[in-house]
């Protein structure tokens, strides 16, 4: 009981996963059987995969900059190209390249209509969680656009936004082994970096959480089995009732 109490305490999102698991078990148990054999074992999700998925979803973080502009495609696209030209000028332009974050921040300070973020180069926040941004379109885009690229225009009720994500954690399908950009040795190039130590720490934390939930999942599996058996018996009774 102590193990169960420790497993449940402070980990309410696992309860939601457990309820989903039990509902799936009952639905499958109530469904028609194949040659009298239950197909429950074929559809049960892996509890460890659920824990890892939920852990990553709850611990996603992002560092991003934005520029708020009026709703004009021409204005947004022109400024976007201007920033790109500053960070990666043509060889025959005679201009020195700028680090993409510097070029974006400079444009944000000069052109962004969001006065609160413009004074800090358009910075929305450092390592902030999903749901932090007031505009849901920007909040969603922070976890969808490519890392280190100027994205947009993205429309919201406030206007058009240009967006630059400089760091993102726990989005391996999107970012692969690189999760942030840094200034290169020459001060202008963009270098993609993987935070190996942080990712390893995250894996260890996932393992610790998984171990803490062992007692919880044992009880859930037990209850699921009881409910499945009850649903199966109920289905069998219904089949034998003289409805016709």
mmCIF file of C-alpha atoms in Angstrom:
data_model
loop_
_atom_site.group_PDB
_atom_site.id
_atom_site.type_symbol
_atom_site.label_atom_id
_atom_site.label_comp_id
_atom_site.label_asym_id
_atom_site.label_seq_id
_atom_site.Cartn_x
_atom_site.Cartn_y
_atom_site.Cartn_z
ATOM 1 C CA UNK A 1 0.000 0.000 0.000
ATOM 2 C CA UNK A 2 2.884 2.368 0.662
ATOM 3 C CA UNK A 3 4.186 1.708 -2.834
ATOM 4 C CA UNK A 4 0.765 2.432 -4.307
ATOM 5 C CA UNK A 5 0.405 5.631 -2.271
ATOM 6 C CA UNK A 6 3.816 6.881 -3.339
ATOM 7 C CA UNK A 7 3.081 6.032 -6.941
ATOM 8 C CA UNK A 8 -0.220 7.896 -7.071
ATOM 9 C CA UNK A 9 0.701 10.917 -4.926
ATOM 10 C CA UNK A 10 1.599 13.962 -7.025
ATOM 11 C CA UNK A 11 1.307 12.117 -10.356
ATOM 12 C CA UNK A 12 -2.258 12.747 -11.374
ATOM 13 C CA UNK A 13 -1.619 12.639 -15.088
ATOM 14 C CA UNK A 14 -0.869 8.921 -14.753
ATOM 15 C CA UNK A 15 -4.404 8.441 -13.420
ATOM 16 C CA UNK A 16 -5.773 9.771 -16.696
ATOM 17 C CA UNK A 17 -3.620 7.311 -18.617
ATOM 18 C CA UNK A 18 -4.863 4.522 -16.369
ATOM 19 C CA UNK A 19 -8.490 5.399 -17.005
ATOM 20 C CA UNK A 20 -7.869 5.341 -20.749
ATOM 21 C CA UNK A 21 -6.252 1.930 -20.380
ATOM 22 C CA UNK A 22 -9.219 0.537 -18.419
ATOM 23 C CA UNK A 23 -11.756 1.913 -20.906
ATOM 24 C CA UNK A 24 -9.862 0.276 -23.770
ATOM 25 C CA UNK A 25 -9.813 -3.027 -21.937
ATOM 26 C CA UNK A 26 -13.565 -2.928 -21.288
ATOM 27 C CA UNK A 27 -14.367 -1.950 -24.890
ATOM 28 C CA UNK A 28 -12.312 -4.772 -26.324
ATOM 29 C CA UNK A 29 -13.637 -7.305 -23.831
ATOM 30 C CA UNK A 30 -17.192 -6.377 -24.789
ATOM 31 C CA UNK A 31 -16.464 -6.751 -28.498
ATOM 32 C CA UNK A 32 -17.082 -10.040 -30.398
ATOM 33 C CA UNK A 33 -14.497 -12.718 -29.815
ATOM 34 C CA UNK A 34 -12.411 -14.549 -32.380
ATOM 35 C CA UNK A 35 -13.038 -18.295 -31.989
ATOM 36 C CA UNK A 36 -13.840 -17.729 -28.342
ATOM 37 C CA UNK A 37 -10.454 -16.129 -27.649
ATOM 38 C CA UNK A 38 -10.200 -12.690 -26.131
ATOM 39 C CA UNK A 39 -8.188 -10.149 -28.095
ATOM 40 C CA UNK A 40 -7.428 -7.940 -25.067
ATOM 41 C CA UNK A 41 -3.713 -8.720 -25.011
ATOM 42 C CA UNK A 42 -3.372 -7.582 -28.602
ATOM 43 C CA UNK A 43 -4.383 -3.979 -27.944
ATOM 44 C CA UNK A 44 -3.061 -3.106 -24.494
ATOM 45 C CA UNK A 45 -0.650 -0.128 -24.724
ATOM 46 C CA UNK A 46 2.818 -0.311 -23.226
ATOM 47 C CA UNK A 47 2.674 1.520 -19.842
ATOM 48 C CA UNK A 48 6.331 2.579 -20.121
ATOM 49 C CA UNK A 49 5.674 4.154 -23.536
ATOM 50 C CA UNK A 50 2.708 6.056 -22.068
ATOM 51 C CA UNK A 51 4.849 7.323 -19.195
ATOM 52 C CA UNK A 52 7.641 8.443 -21.548
ATOM 53 C CA UNK A 53 5.202 10.133 -23.956
ATOM 54 C CA UNK A 54 3.430 12.011 -21.154
ATOM 55 C CA UNK A 55 6.720 12.991 -19.529
ATOM 56 C CA UNK A 56 8.010 14.523 -22.761
ATOM 57 C CA UNK A 57 4.725 16.316 -23.426
ATOM 58 C CA UNK A 58 4.730 17.866 -19.950
ATOM 59 C CA UNK A 59 8.410 18.890 -20.038
ATOM 60 C CA UNK A 60 8.659 20.459 -23.512
ATOM 61 C CA UNK A 61 10.383 23.845 -23.342
ATOM 62 C CA UNK A 62 11.196 26.474 -25.940
ATOM 63 C CA UNK A 63 13.227 29.657 -26.343
ATOM 64 C CA UNK A 64 11.850 31.807 -29.151
ATOM 65 C CA UNK A 65 11.756 35.330 -30.587
ATOM 66 C CA UNK A 66 8.932 36.915 -32.581
ATOM 67 C CA UNK A 67 8.134 40.070 -34.515
ATOM 68 C CA UNK A 68 4.543 41.326 -34.590
ATOM 69 C CA UNK A 69 3.589 43.087 -37.818
ATOM 70 C CA UNK A 70 0.412 44.444 -39.400
ATOM 71 C CA UNK A 71 -1.613 41.988 -41.462
ATOM 72 C CA UNK A 72 0.224 42.519 -44.715
ATOM 73 C CA UNK A 73 1.874 39.686 -46.637
ATOM 74 C CA UNK A 74 4.107 42.165 -48.428
ATOM 75 C CA UNK A 75 5.396 43.752 -45.221
ATOM 76 C CA UNK A 76 6.002 40.402 -43.491
ATOM 77 C CA UNK A 77 7.715 38.703 -46.425
ATOM 78 C CA UNK A 78 9.860 41.773 -47.195
ATOM 79 C CA UNK A 79 11.108 41.989 -43.611
ATOM 80 C CA UNK A 80 11.671 38.232 -43.477
ATOM 81 C CA UNK A 81 13.869 38.384 -46.562
ATOM 82 C CA UNK A 82 15.722 41.420 -45.226
ATOM 83 C CA UNK A 83 16.636 39.533 -42.041
ATOM 84 C CA UNK A 84 17.758 36.545 -44.090
ATOM 85 C CA UNK A 85 19.930 38.776 -46.249
ATOM 86 C CA UNK A 86 21.613 40.191 -43.161
ATOM 87 C CA UNK A 87 22.359 36.755 -41.703
ATOM 88 C CA UNK A 88 23.398 35.264 -45.039
ATOM 89 C CA UNK A 89 24.337 38.069 -47.461
ATOM 90 C CA UNK A 90 25.210 37.427 -51.080
ATOM 91 C CA UNK A 91 28.933 37.056 -51.705
ATOM 92 C CA UNK A 92 29.028 40.076 -54.013
ATOM 93 C CA UNK A 93 27.040 42.299 -51.634
ATOM 94 C CA UNK A 94 30.110 43.496 -49.766
ATOM 95 C CA UNK A 95 28.252 43.224 -46.452
ATOM 96 C CA UNK A 96 29.357 41.323 -43.371
ATOM 97 C CA UNK A 97 27.096 38.535 -42.163
ATOM 98 C CA UNK A 98 25.239 38.780 -38.862
ATOM 99 C CA UNK A 99 24.342 35.991 -36.484
ATOM 100 C CA UNK A 100 20.692 35.159 -37.234
ATOM 101 C CA UNK A 101 19.560 35.906 -33.661
ATOM 102 C CA UNK A 102 21.266 39.325 -33.793
ATOM 103 C CA UNK A 103 19.655 40.163 -37.132
ATOM 104 C CA UNK A 104 16.229 39.029 -35.943
ATOM 105 C CA UNK A 105 16.504 40.858 -32.617
ATOM 106 C CA UNK A 106 17.589 44.050 -34.343
ATOM 107 C CA UNK A 107 14.550 43.894 -36.638
ATOM 108 C CA UNK A 108 12.250 43.152 -33.675
ATOM 109 C CA UNK A 109 13.473 46.195 -31.763
ATOM 110 C CA UNK A 110 12.870 48.399 -34.785
ATOM 111 C CA UNK A 111 9.685 47.016 -36.360
ATOM 112 C CA UNK A 112 7.749 44.828 -33.909
ATOM 113 C CA UNK A 113 4.395 46.136 -32.705
ATOM 114 C CA UNK A 114 4.643 44.074 -29.541
ATOM 115 C CA UNK A 115 6.206 46.688 -27.291
ATOM 116 C CA UNK A 116 6.627 44.278 -24.391
ATOM 117 C CA UNK A 117 8.911 41.901 -26.317
ATOM 118 C CA UNK A 118 10.418 44.398 -28.798
ATOM 119 C CA UNK A 119 12.609 45.954 -26.092
ATOM 120 C CA UNK A 120 14.288 42.582 -25.564
ATOM 121 C CA UNK A 121 14.757 41.732 -29.219
ATOM 122 C CA UNK A 122 11.439 39.977 -29.625
ATOM 123 C CA UNK A 123 12.218 37.386 -26.966
ATOM 124 C CA UNK A 124 9.034 35.564 -25.938
ATOM 125 C CA UNK A 125 10.743 33.660 -23.137
ATOM 126 C CA UNK A 126 13.630 31.368 -22.293
ATOM 127 C CA UNK A 127 12.827 27.676 -21.853
ATOM 128 C CA UNK A 128 9.128 28.358 -21.351
ATOM 129 C CA UNK A 129 6.531 25.548 -21.411
ATOM 130 C CA UNK A 130 3.896 24.905 -24.033
ATOM 131 C CA UNK A 131 0.912 27.139 -23.304
ATOM 132 C CA UNK A 132 3.057 30.096 -22.248
ATOM 133 C CA UNK A 133 2.319 32.350 -25.248
ATOM 134 C CA UNK A 134 -0.885 34.368 -25.205
ATOM 135 C CA UNK A 135 -1.503 33.824 -28.915
ATOM 136 C CA UNK A 136 -2.364 30.124 -29.390
ATOM 137 C CA UNK A 137 -1.158 30.214 -33.006
ATOM 138 C CA UNK A 138 2.328 31.266 -31.910
ATOM 139 C CA UNK A 139 2.352 28.861 -28.981
ATOM 140 C CA UNK A 140 1.546 25.992 -31.353
ATOM 141 C CA UNK A 141 4.068 27.141 -33.966
ATOM 142 C CA UNK A 142 6.871 27.231 -31.379
ATOM 143 C CA UNK A 143 6.696 23.429 -31.279
ATOM 144 C CA UNK A 144 6.263 22.913 -35.022
ATOM 145 C CA UNK A 145 8.558 25.250 -36.993
ATOM 146 C CA UNK A 146 12.159 24.262 -37.846
ATOM 147 C CA UNK A 147 14.836 25.137 -35.321
ATOM 148 C CA UNK A 148 16.998 28.144 -36.205
ATOM 149 C CA UNK A 149 14.967 29.231 -39.254
ATOM 150 C CA UNK A 150 12.923 32.393 -39.661
ATOM 151 C CA UNK A 151 9.346 31.194 -40.016
ATOM 152 C CA UNK A 152 6.143 32.959 -40.955
ATOM 153 C CA UNK A 153 4.190 34.993 -41.502
ATOM 154 C CA UNK A 154 1.914 33.324 -38.949
ATOM 155 C CA UNK A 155 -1.480 34.956 -38.523
ATOM 156 C CA UNK A 156 -3.142 35.606 -35.173
ATOM 157 C CA UNK A 157 -5.793 38.021 -33.956
ATOM 158 C CA UNK A 158 -2.971 40.475 -33.182
ATOM 159 C CA UNK A 159 -1.463 40.531 -36.669
ATOM 160 C CA UNK A 160 1.233 38.669 -38.590
ATOM 161 C CA UNK A 161 4.207 37.169 -36.766
ATOM 162 C CA UNK A 162 7.707 36.200 -37.796
ATOM 163 C CA UNK A 163 9.118 33.524 -35.502
ATOM 164 C CA UNK A 164 12.601 32.264 -34.666
ATOM 165 C CA UNK A 165 13.059 29.273 -32.335
ATOM 166 C CA UNK A 166 16.571 29.097 -30.882
ATOM 167 C CA UNK A 167 16.180 26.214 -28.414
ATOM 168 C CA UNK A 168 13.655 23.447 -27.833
ATOM 169 C CA UNK A 169 13.719 20.428 -25.523
ATOM 170 C CA UNK A 170 11.960 17.051 -25.646
ATOM 171 C CA UNK A 171 10.917 17.306 -29.306
ATOM 172 C CA UNK A 172 13.173 14.562 -30.764
ATOM 173 C CA UNK A 173 10.897 13.766 -33.713
ATOM 174 C CA UNK A 174 11.092 17.384 -34.833
ATOM 175 C CA UNK A 175 14.660 18.336 -33.945
ATOM 176 C CA UNK A 176 16.535 15.040 -34.065
ATOM 177 C CA UNK A 177 19.798 15.160 -32.129
ATOM 178 C CA UNK A 178 20.068 18.976 -32.214
ATOM 179 C CA UNK A 179 17.954 21.054 -29.861
ATOM 180 C CA UNK A 180 19.455 24.568 -29.947
ATOM 181 C CA UNK A 181 21.478 26.995 -32.030
ATOM 182 C CA UNK A 182 24.596 28.857 -30.927
ATOM 183 C CA UNK A 183 26.894 31.508 -32.317
ATOM 184 C CA UNK A 184 29.821 30.045 -34.248
ATOM 185 C CA UNK A 185 33.476 30.804 -33.529
ATOM 186 C CA UNK A 186 33.478 33.578 -36.141
ATOM 187 C CA UNK A 187 30.577 35.283 -34.347
ATOM 188 C CA UNK A 188 28.197 35.095 -37.306
ATOM 189 C CA UNK A 189 27.623 31.482 -38.325
ATOM 190 C CA UNK A 190 24.769 29.442 -36.850
ATOM 191 C CA UNK A 191 25.862 26.221 -35.184
ATOM 192 C CA UNK A 192 23.344 23.510 -34.322
ATOM 193 C CA UNK A 193 24.087 21.878 -30.978
ATOM 194 C CA UNK A 194 22.732 18.806 -29.231
ATOM 195 C CA UNK A 195 22.457 19.001 -25.460
ATOM 196 C CA UNK A 196 23.594 15.444 -24.802
ATOM 197 C CA UNK A 197 23.943 15.841 -21.055
ATOM 198 C CA UNK A 198 20.446 17.251 -20.631
ATOM 199 C CA UNK A 199 18.920 14.587 -22.839
ATOM 200 C CA UNK A 200 20.695 11.859 -20.876
ATOM 201 C CA UNK A 201 19.445 13.354 -17.635
ATOM 202 C CA UNK A 202 15.953 13.344 -19.046
ATOM 203 C CA UNK A 203 16.231 9.643 -19.864
ATOM 204 C CA UNK A 204 17.348 8.900 -16.334
ATOM 205 C CA UNK A 205 14.408 10.861 -14.969
ATOM 206 C CA UNK A 206 12.024 8.929 -17.184
ATOM 207 C CA UNK A 207 13.477 5.707 -15.810
ATOM 208 C CA UNK A 208 13.011 6.899 -12.240
ATOM 209 C CA UNK A 209 9.412 7.865 -12.896
ATOM 210 C CA UNK A 210 8.762 4.523 -14.550
ATOM 211 C CA UNK A 211 10.099 2.664 -11.511
ATOM 212 C CA UNK A 212 7.991 4.773 -9.162
ATOM 213 C CA UNK A 213 4.897 3.845 -11.122
ATOM 214 C CA UNK A 214 5.412 0.081 -11.016
ATOM 215 C CA UNK A 215 3.087 -0.363 -8.045
ATOM 216 C CA UNK A 216 0.518 1.909 -9.626
ATOM 217 C CA UNK A 217 0.480 -0.028 -12.906
ATOM 218 C CA UNK A 218 0.289 -3.377 -11.130
ATOM 219 C CA UNK A 219 -2.913 -2.258 -9.440
ATOM 220 C CA UNK A 220 -4.238 -0.752 -12.682
ATOM 221 C CA UNK A 221 -3.566 -3.993 -14.552
ATOM 222 C CA UNK A 222 -5.272 -5.966 -11.807
ATOM 223 C CA UNK A 223 -8.343 -3.731 -11.856
ATOM 224 C CA UNK A 224 -8.359 -3.784 -15.641
ATOM 225 C CA UNK A 225 -8.376 -7.565 -15.598
ATOM 226 C CA UNK A 226 -11.312 -7.617 -13.198
ATOM 227 C CA UNK A 227 -13.286 -5.161 -15.309
ATOM 228 C CA UNK A 228 -12.458 -7.047 -18.495
ATOM 229 C CA UNK A 229 -13.649 -10.323 -16.988
ATOM 230 C CA UNK A 230 -16.809 -8.654 -15.736
ATOM 231 C CA UNK A 231 -17.481 -7.119 -19.174
ATOM 232 C CA UNK A 232 -16.853 -10.455 -20.886
ATOM 233 C CA UNK A 233 -19.289 -12.254 -18.580
ATOM 234 C CA UNK A 234 -21.858 -9.513 -19.073
ATOM 235 C CA UNK A 235 -21.510 -9.825 -22.853
ATOM 236 C CA UNK A 236 -21.977 -13.591 -22.620
ATOM 237 C CA UNK A 237 -25.138 -13.173 -20.557
ATOM 238 C CA UNK A 238 -26.562 -10.705 -23.044
ATOM 239 C CA UNK A 239 -25.927 -13.155 -25.895
ATOM 240 C CA UNK A 240 -27.892 -15.894 -24.127
ATOM 241 C CA UNK A 241 -30.951 -13.786 -23.261
ATOM 242 C CA UNK A 242 -34.091 -14.715 -25.277
ATOM 243 C CA UNK A 243 -34.482 -11.414 -27.122
ATOM 244 C CA UNK A 244 -36.217 -13.020 -30.130
#
